[in-house]
Short mmCIF file of C-alpha atoms in Angstrom, two decimals:
data_model
loop_
_atom_site.label_atom_id
_atom_site.label_comp_id
_atom_site.label_asym_id
_atom_site.label_seq_id
_atom_site.Cartn_x
_atom_site.Cartn_y
_atom_site.Cartn_z
CA MET A 24 -14.08 -46.64 27.60
CA SER A 25 -13.82 -43.57 25.72
CA LEU A 26 -17.16 -41.54 26.26
CA SER A 27 -19.25 -39.16 24.66
CA SER A 28 -18.87 -35.33 24.39
CA GLU A 29 -22.55 -35.08 25.99
CA THR A 30 -21.35 -37.60 28.59
CA ASN A 31 -17.78 -35.75 28.82
CA LEU A 32 -19.93 -32.36 29.46
CA ILE A 33 -21.94 -33.33 32.75
CA LYS A 34 -19.51 -35.82 33.96
CA TYR A 35 -16.54 -34.87 36.24
CA HIS A 36 -13.66 -36.09 37.40
CA GLN A 37 -11.92 -33.81 39.49
CA PHE A 38 -11.54 -33.11 43.58
CA PRO A 39 -12.06 -37.31 44.13
CA HIS A 40 -11.78 -36.56 48.03
CA ILE A 41 -14.87 -34.54 47.90
CA LEU A 42 -18.04 -36.12 47.38
CA ALA A 43 -21.04 -34.24 45.65
CA ALA A 44 -22.99 -34.13 42.65
CA ASN A 45 -21.29 -30.24 41.67
CA PRO A 46 -17.90 -29.14 42.37
CA PRO A 47 -17.46 -26.42 45.02
CA LEU A 48 -16.03 -23.04 44.44
CA TYR A 49 -12.60 -22.76 45.91
CA ASP A 50 -13.15 -18.76 46.98
CA SER A 51 -9.55 -18.48 47.70
CA SER A 52 -6.67 -16.67 45.98
CA THR A 53 -3.32 -18.23 48.10
CA PHE A 54 -2.96 -21.70 49.17
CA PRO A 55 -1.04 -22.54 52.50
CA THR A 56 1.21 -25.58 52.76
CA ALA A 57 2.49 -27.57 55.24
CA LEU A 58 5.71 -27.26 55.13
CA ILE A 59 8.14 -24.78 53.26
CA GLY A 60 9.66 -25.74 50.49
CA SER A 61 7.26 -28.76 49.64
CA GLU A 62 5.03 -28.78 46.26
CA VAL A 63 1.68 -28.21 45.89
CA PRO A 64 -0.46 -28.30 43.24
CA TYR A 65 -1.89 -24.41 44.21
CA ASP A 66 -0.04 -22.06 45.45
CA TYR A 67 -1.74 -18.18 44.43
CA ALA A 68 -4.43 -18.17 42.33
CA ARG A 69 -2.74 -16.61 39.60
CA SER A 70 -0.40 -19.12 38.81
CA GLY A 71 -3.42 -22.31 38.82
CA HIS A 72 -6.81 -22.38 40.53
CA PRO A 73 -8.49 -25.84 40.96
CA ASN A 74 -11.55 -24.36 39.63
CA ARG A 75 -10.10 -23.59 36.42
CA ALA A 76 -8.06 -26.35 36.11
CA LEU A 77 -11.43 -28.38 35.70
CA LEU A 78 -12.69 -26.16 33.61
CA GLU A 79 -9.46 -26.52 31.93
CA GLU A 80 -9.81 -30.13 31.89
CA LYS A 81 -13.36 -30.57 30.07
CA LEU A 82 -12.05 -27.82 27.36
CA ALA A 83 -9.29 -29.95 26.06
CA ALA A 84 -11.57 -32.97 26.35
CA LEU A 85 -14.55 -31.01 24.38
CA GLU A 86 -11.64 -30.68 21.68
CA ASP A 87 -10.25 -33.95 22.00
CA ALA A 88 -7.26 -32.14 22.89
CA GLU A 89 -4.62 -32.84 25.63
CA TYR A 90 -4.61 -29.15 27.23
CA GLY A 91 -6.78 -26.63 27.85
CA ILE A 92 -6.18 -23.58 29.06
CA ALA A 93 -8.76 -21.19 30.36
CA TYR A 94 -8.45 -16.66 29.78
CA ASN A 95 -10.51 -14.12 30.50
CA SER A 96 -11.76 -12.92 27.66
CA GLY A 97 -11.98 -14.06 24.18
CA ILE A 98 -9.65 -11.58 22.43
CA GLY A 99 -7.15 -12.43 25.13
CA ALA A 100 -6.76 -15.80 23.94
CA ILE A 101 -6.48 -14.62 20.62
CA SER A 102 -3.85 -12.08 22.28
CA ALA A 103 -2.01 -15.60 24.28
CA VAL A 104 -1.96 -17.35 20.76
CA PHE A 105 -0.07 -14.21 18.95
CA PHE A 106 2.46 -13.73 21.34
CA LEU A 107 3.39 -17.56 20.92
CA LEU A 108 5.49 -14.94 17.74
CA LYS A 109 8.26 -12.50 18.05
CA SER A 110 9.78 -9.68 16.77
CA GLY A 111 10.76 -9.92 13.23
CA ASP A 112 7.53 -12.76 12.48
CA HIS A 113 4.95 -12.87 10.55
CA LEU A 114 1.14 -13.56 10.93
CA ILE A 115 -1.20 -14.58 8.27
CA ILE A 116 -4.78 -13.74 8.93
CA PRO A 117 -8.25 -13.83 6.80
CA ASN A 118 -9.12 -10.38 5.49
CA ASP A 119 -12.86 -10.45 7.20
CA VAL A 120 -11.25 -11.62 10.58
CA TYR A 121 -13.23 -10.54 13.47
CA GLY A 122 -12.77 -6.73 14.72
CA GLY A 123 -11.23 -7.04 17.71
CA THR A 124 -8.73 -9.61 15.86
CA TYR A 125 -8.39 -6.32 13.59
CA ARG A 126 -7.94 -4.25 16.08
CA LEU A 127 -4.75 -6.47 17.74
CA CYS A 128 -3.18 -6.98 14.77
CA GLU A 129 -3.52 -3.74 13.07
CA HIS A 130 -2.97 -0.99 16.59
CA VAL A 131 -0.68 -3.60 18.49
CA LEU A 132 0.98 -6.46 16.89
CA PRO A 133 3.13 -3.78 14.90
CA GLY A 134 4.99 -2.58 17.76
CA PHE A 135 6.56 -5.61 18.81
CA ASN A 136 7.52 -5.80 15.24
CA ILE A 137 4.99 -8.50 14.31
CA GLU A 138 3.80 -8.40 10.96
CA VAL A 139 0.80 -9.16 9.82
CA THR A 140 -0.77 -10.10 6.08
CA ALA A 141 -4.38 -9.98 5.33
CA VAL A 142 -5.86 -12.58 2.26
CA ASP A 143 -8.95 -14.33 1.69
CA THR A 144 -8.18 -17.96 3.20
CA THR A 145 -10.73 -19.68 1.70
CA ASN A 146 -8.52 -19.61 -1.16
CA PRO A 147 -5.43 -22.00 -0.55
CA LEU A 148 -3.29 -20.51 -3.02
CA ALA A 149 -3.53 -17.15 -1.86
CA VAL A 150 -2.97 -18.64 1.40
CA GLU A 151 0.73 -20.38 0.42
CA GLN A 152 1.36 -17.06 -1.73
CA ALA A 153 1.49 -14.63 1.14
CA ILE A 154 3.67 -17.25 2.69
CA GLN A 155 7.41 -15.27 3.87
CA GLU A 156 10.62 -17.14 5.01
CA ASN A 157 9.64 -15.80 8.29
CA THR A 158 5.54 -16.87 8.57
CA LYS A 159 5.14 -18.44 12.09
CA LEU A 160 1.22 -19.14 12.63
CA ILE A 161 -1.37 -18.93 10.04
CA HIS A 162 -4.59 -17.70 11.61
CA LEU A 163 -8.00 -19.16 10.71
CA GLU A 164 -11.98 -18.44 11.71
CA THR A 165 -14.31 -20.72 9.69
CA PRO A 166 -17.20 -19.75 9.29
CA SER A 167 -16.14 -16.14 9.05
CA ASN A 168 -17.85 -13.75 10.92
CA PRO A 169 -20.08 -11.84 9.70
CA LEU A 170 -20.21 -13.32 5.96
CA PHE A 171 -20.08 -16.76 7.57
CA LYS A 172 -17.13 -17.89 4.67
CA VAL A 173 -16.23 -21.28 5.30
CA THR A 174 -12.31 -21.98 5.06
CA ASP A 175 -11.21 -25.58 4.34
CA ILE A 176 -9.04 -26.06 7.62
CA GLN A 177 -7.61 -29.53 6.00
CA ALA A 178 -6.30 -27.62 2.69
CA ILE A 179 -4.31 -24.86 4.92
CA ALA A 180 -3.36 -27.52 7.64
CA ASP A 181 -1.84 -29.01 4.39
CA VAL A 182 -0.16 -25.88 3.04
CA ALA A 183 1.35 -24.89 6.87
CA LYS A 184 2.53 -28.34 7.34
CA LYS A 185 5.18 -27.73 4.21
CA HIS A 186 6.29 -24.72 5.34
CA ASN A 187 6.43 -25.96 9.04
CA ILE A 188 4.13 -22.85 10.05
CA LEU A 189 0.93 -23.37 12.73
CA VAL A 190 -2.21 -22.83 12.17
CA SER A 191 -4.88 -21.68 14.87
CA VAL A 192 -8.86 -21.62 14.11
CA ASP A 193 -11.06 -19.28 16.28
CA ASN A 194 -13.92 -22.04 16.94
CA THR A 195 -16.74 -20.38 18.08
CA PHE A 196 -19.17 -19.96 16.10
CA LEU A 197 -19.65 -24.22 15.57
CA THR A 198 -18.23 -24.96 18.42
CA PRO A 199 -16.68 -28.50 19.54
CA LEU A 200 -20.09 -30.56 18.96
CA SER A 201 -20.60 -29.42 15.55
CA GLN A 202 -16.46 -28.77 14.05
CA LYS A 203 -13.32 -30.40 15.79
CA PRO A 204 -10.12 -28.57 13.75
CA LEU A 205 -7.72 -30.61 15.36
CA HIS A 206 -8.50 -33.55 14.02
CA LEU A 207 -8.61 -31.68 10.36
CA GLY A 208 -5.03 -30.43 10.93
CA ALA A 209 -4.74 -27.84 12.68
CA ASP A 210 -2.50 -27.08 15.60
CA ILE A 211 -4.50 -24.54 18.07
CA VAL A 212 -8.04 -24.18 18.53
CA ILE A 213 -9.35 -20.89 19.92
CA HIS A 214 -13.04 -19.83 22.10
CA SER A 215 -14.84 -16.95 23.19
CA ALA A 216 -16.03 -19.14 26.08
CA THR A 217 -18.29 -16.17 26.54
CA LYS A 218 -20.60 -16.94 23.87
CA PHE A 219 -21.61 -20.20 22.90
CA LEU A 220 -19.63 -22.34 25.70
CA SER A 221 -21.34 -20.37 28.45
CA GLY A 222 -24.43 -19.58 26.95
CA HIS A 223 -26.26 -17.69 29.34
CA SER A 224 -23.99 -13.68 28.71
CA ASP A 225 -23.20 -14.07 32.17
CA LEU A 226 -19.46 -14.09 32.65
CA ILE A 227 -16.88 -13.26 30.01
CA ALA A 228 -14.22 -16.14 29.22
CA GLY A 229 -11.36 -17.38 26.61
CA ALA A 230 -10.38 -20.09 26.01
CA VAL A 231 -7.25 -22.21 24.03
CA VAL A 232 -6.79 -25.90 23.46
CA THR A 233 -4.00 -27.74 21.83
CA ASN A 234 -2.24 -31.37 21.36
CA ASN A 235 1.47 -29.20 20.96
CA ALA A 236 3.35 -29.49 24.61
CA GLU A 237 5.63 -26.89 23.46
CA VAL A 238 2.41 -24.64 22.72
CA ALA A 239 0.25 -25.56 25.76
CA GLU A 240 3.66 -24.69 27.10
CA SER A 241 4.24 -21.43 26.26
CA LEU A 242 0.67 -20.64 26.41
CA GLN A 243 0.34 -21.55 30.12
CA PHE A 244 3.44 -19.60 31.10
CA LEU A 245 1.80 -16.48 28.86
CA GLN A 246 -1.28 -17.04 31.71
CA ASN A 247 0.42 -16.76 34.72
CA THR A 248 3.03 -14.21 33.53
CA LEU A 249 0.85 -11.83 31.93
CA GLY A 250 -2.33 -12.23 35.00
CA SER A 251 -4.56 -13.51 31.64
CA GLY A 252 -6.06 -16.98 33.56
CA LEU A 253 -9.85 -17.01 34.26
CA SER A 254 -10.94 -15.84 37.74
CA ALA A 255 -11.99 -18.76 39.83
CA GLN A 256 -15.84 -17.83 40.39
CA ASP A 257 -15.92 -17.46 36.56
CA SER A 258 -14.47 -21.12 36.14
CA TRP A 259 -16.90 -22.14 38.21
CA THR A 260 -19.53 -20.56 36.56
CA LEU A 261 -18.73 -21.99 33.21
CA THR A 262 -18.16 -25.83 34.52
CA LYS A 263 -21.76 -25.45 35.15
CA HIS A 264 -23.03 -24.16 32.33
CA LEU A 265 -21.19 -26.45 29.84
CA LYS A 266 -23.68 -29.38 31.08
CA THR A 267 -26.17 -27.67 29.09
CA LEU A 268 -24.15 -26.87 25.63
CA TYR A 269 -25.24 -29.77 24.13
CA VAL A 270 -29.15 -29.81 24.50
CA ARG A 271 -28.52 -25.55 24.10
CA TRP A 272 -26.33 -26.29 20.88
CA ASN A 273 -28.59 -28.68 18.80
CA GLN A 274 -31.79 -26.91 19.89
CA SER A 275 -30.41 -23.93 18.63
CA VAL A 276 -28.82 -25.01 15.31
CA LYS A 277 -32.15 -27.10 15.21
CA ASN A 278 -34.00 -23.62 15.60
CA THR A 279 -31.84 -21.36 13.44
CA GLU A 280 -32.11 -23.94 10.10
CA LYS A 281 -36.14 -23.29 10.19
CA ILE A 282 -35.72 -19.25 10.09
CA VAL A 283 -32.77 -19.54 7.32
CA GLU A 284 -35.47 -21.08 5.31
CA PHE A 285 -37.75 -18.37 6.38
CA LEU A 286 -35.75 -15.66 5.47
CA LYS A 287 -34.84 -16.48 2.00
CA SER A 288 -38.19 -16.85 1.36
CA ARG A 289 -38.86 -13.15 1.85
CA PRO A 290 -38.39 -10.65 -0.79
CA GLU A 291 -36.83 -8.13 1.59
CA ILE A 292 -34.31 -10.07 2.28
CA THR A 293 -31.85 -10.23 -0.67
CA ASP A 294 -28.84 -12.40 0.70
CA VAL A 295 -28.84 -14.92 3.34
CA TYR A 296 -25.09 -16.21 4.73
CA TYR A 297 -25.53 -19.37 6.44
CA PRO A 298 -22.58 -22.29 5.73
CA GLY A 299 -25.31 -25.13 6.02
CA ASN A 300 -24.98 -26.32 2.57
CA ASP A 301 -21.84 -24.85 1.84
CA GLU A 302 -19.53 -28.25 0.29
CA ILE A 303 -16.45 -27.58 2.66
CA ASN A 304 -18.65 -27.31 5.51
CA GLN A 305 -20.38 -30.31 5.34
CA ARG A 306 -17.27 -32.14 5.06
CA GLN A 307 -15.62 -30.62 8.37
CA ALA A 308 -17.91 -29.85 10.50
CA GLU A 309 -21.83 -31.53 11.51
CA ASN A 310 -24.18 -27.89 10.67
CA GLY A 311 -23.87 -24.91 9.51
CA GLY A 312 -24.49 -23.64 13.54
CA ALA A 313 -27.08 -21.06 15.13
CA VAL A 314 -25.53 -17.72 13.98
CA LEU A 315 -26.20 -15.92 10.22
CA GLY A 316 -25.94 -12.84 8.47
CA PHE A 317 -28.48 -11.44 6.43
CA ARG A 318 -29.29 -8.36 3.84
CA LEU A 319 -31.98 -5.84 4.09
CA SER A 320 -33.32 -5.09 -0.06
CA GLU A 321 -33.15 -1.18 1.80
CA ALA A 322 -30.57 -0.23 4.14
CA GLU A 323 -32.56 2.69 5.51
CA LYS A 324 -34.86 -0.23 6.58
CA VAL A 325 -32.27 -1.39 9.01
CA PRO A 326 -33.38 0.99 12.00
CA THR A 327 -36.93 0.48 11.83
CA PHE A 328 -36.98 -3.29 11.78
CA ALA A 329 -34.68 -3.77 14.52
CA LYS A 330 -36.97 -1.36 16.92
CA ALA A 331 -39.98 -3.10 15.36
CA LEU A 332 -38.65 -6.70 16.82
CA LYS A 333 -40.07 -7.52 20.24
CA ILE A 334 -37.97 -10.84 20.86
CA PRO A 335 -34.87 -10.57 20.22
CA GLN A 336 -32.18 -8.44 21.81
CA ILE A 337 -30.50 -5.94 19.80
CA ALA A 338 -27.19 -5.90 20.87
CA VAL A 339 -23.65 -6.82 20.29
CA SER A 340 -21.90 -10.84 21.28
CA LEU A 341 -23.55 -13.77 20.24
CA GLY A 342 -24.59 -17.45 21.34
CA GLY A 343 -26.89 -16.64 25.34
CA ILE A 344 -30.15 -18.56 25.28
CA GLN A 345 -31.86 -15.30 24.13
CA THR A 346 -31.59 -14.68 19.93
CA ILE A 347 -29.46 -11.47 19.65
CA VAL A 348 -30.06 -9.60 16.62
CA SER A 349 -26.61 -7.18 15.78
CA HIS A 350 -25.27 -4.32 13.62
CA PRO A 351 -21.75 -6.10 12.01
CA ALA A 352 -20.89 -2.14 10.89
CA THR A 353 -21.54 -0.84 14.32
CA MET A 354 -21.21 -3.37 16.81
CA SER A 355 -18.61 -6.17 15.64
CA HIS A 356 -16.64 -4.42 13.17
CA ALA A 357 -16.76 -0.79 14.12
CA SER A 358 -13.32 -0.83 14.41
CA VAL A 359 -12.79 -1.59 11.36
CA PRO A 360 -12.10 1.58 8.92
CA GLU A 361 -15.28 2.75 6.97
CA ASP A 362 -14.07 1.51 3.37
CA VAL A 363 -12.08 -1.68 4.55
CA ARG A 364 -15.89 -3.15 5.85
CA ASN A 365 -17.57 -1.32 2.87
CA GLU A 366 -14.81 -3.80 0.53
CA ARG A 367 -15.34 -6.49 2.52
CA GLY A 368 -19.42 -6.79 2.25
CA ILE A 369 -19.77 -5.56 6.19
CA THR A 370 -22.59 -2.72 5.04
CA PHE A 371 -25.09 -1.03 6.88
CA ASP A 372 -27.68 -3.27 4.83
CA LEU A 373 -25.90 -6.36 7.21
CA LEU A 374 -27.26 -7.73 10.26
CA ARG A 375 -26.11 -10.87 12.31
CA LEU A 376 -28.65 -13.27 14.46
CA SER A 377 -27.24 -15.35 16.66
CA VAL A 378 -30.69 -17.75 17.51
CA GLY A 379 -31.34 -18.61 20.89
CA LEU A 380 -34.04 -21.13 22.65
CA GLU A 381 -36.75 -19.23 22.02
CA ASP A 382 -40.39 -20.79 20.60
CA PRO A 383 -38.85 -20.69 16.23
CA ASP A 384 -42.82 -19.72 15.28
CA GLU A 385 -42.85 -16.83 17.06
CA LEU A 386 -39.46 -15.67 16.68
CA ILE A 387 -40.57 -16.23 12.83
CA ALA A 388 -43.68 -14.35 13.45
CA ASP A 389 -41.83 -11.87 15.05
CA PHE A 390 -39.57 -11.07 12.22
CA GLU A 391 -42.71 -10.86 9.82
CA ALA A 392 -43.69 -8.55 11.35
CA ALA A 393 -41.03 -6.27 11.67
CA LEU A 394 -40.81 -6.40 8.25
CA GLU A 395 -43.83 -5.42 7.62
CA GLU A 396 -43.46 -2.46 9.28
CA ALA A 397 -40.07 -1.31 8.15
CA TYR A 398 -41.18 -1.87 4.52
CA TYR A 399 -45.13 -1.18 4.62
CA GLU A 400 -48.41 -0.28 6.04
CA PRO A 401 -47.98 -2.21 9.58
CA VAL A 402 -50.10 -5.20 10.06
CA SER A 403 -51.49 -6.32 12.79
CA THR A 404 -50.78 -10.39 12.95
CA ASN A 405 -52.07 -12.75 15.18
CA PHE A 406 -48.07 -12.97 17.25
CA GLU A 407 -49.02 -8.92 17.62
CA GLN A 408 -52.76 -9.22 18.96
CA GLU A 409 -51.52 -11.99 21.34
CA ARG A 410 -48.39 -9.48 22.22
CA ILE A 411 -51.06 -6.38 22.89
CA SER A 412 -53.14 -9.31 24.63
CA SER A 413 -51.43 -10.69 27.12
#
């Protein structure tokens, strides 16, 4: 019987000898053996751990994959995939890639003699033209961060397969509930599990899933050799958080769609970046997700607007149950040189919004009040009056 994602998120099949509603935490770094030389499923937690194994099973199931590997951060997961490459290999990445990935490609990979080319991955022809004889991996983010450009995964996968090149996709922004890149021809899917998969802003984790046995074996070797596996405690916590992913995700998406319409109606906002109506995104994903970008018409208003917000947190990261407003130019993409940021449209007037589970009408009222305070004489709204009197 094939189970739906929402059922798989709750049901677990590991530890059958323990009759408990929830998997226990095995708070142990070593696992004794009864007989020297005998084979045991676990011996040392860096090499393998029952809580991590259960999580990896769930992560793989979410993406309809055979193999899942859990890492101690999202960038740790990306690094593991990139370290499948060897000296002399060539990697293609998006030209608006996440700042942490940019830093890795700009400052670390060259030291291993791995060549990196950044291109507009929304243009399959540009990707194909960037391919060299030594190209081994094409890495995608779709939608991109923070301008939410959409890459046609199937089109890039078709190009890659002609040249025997692997394709990895960072699926953090849409989660497996809205987009399954393996179904579209990708070989590897990466997640910063810190974000929506966890959803509570209380742990750092990364994940890689694949159907390629050779890739999985190499990633498991790197996880053990580099000591980058997720801890037992964080594996246990993330497994618990995954149970509510379905309801968290769907509500956040619903809230986001309502807030997008409000932001589009405001004259102070010149652009709203949300892939919900993008033709390619509609073909390969269930919805536009729960994160968006928007620009204020006057960059100097950004600090006042952000300070005036009462409900959202001003912070890095995304995907929590709380709404988070971040400033890419000084946060997620601060490691990208200013001239490169400006060229890519990541300017001071741009804000990124990760929508949580708060009442969307109250969030809209808060955004409206903050815009009024930033652009006009302060105006008291019903929301503000209620906040003051409470």
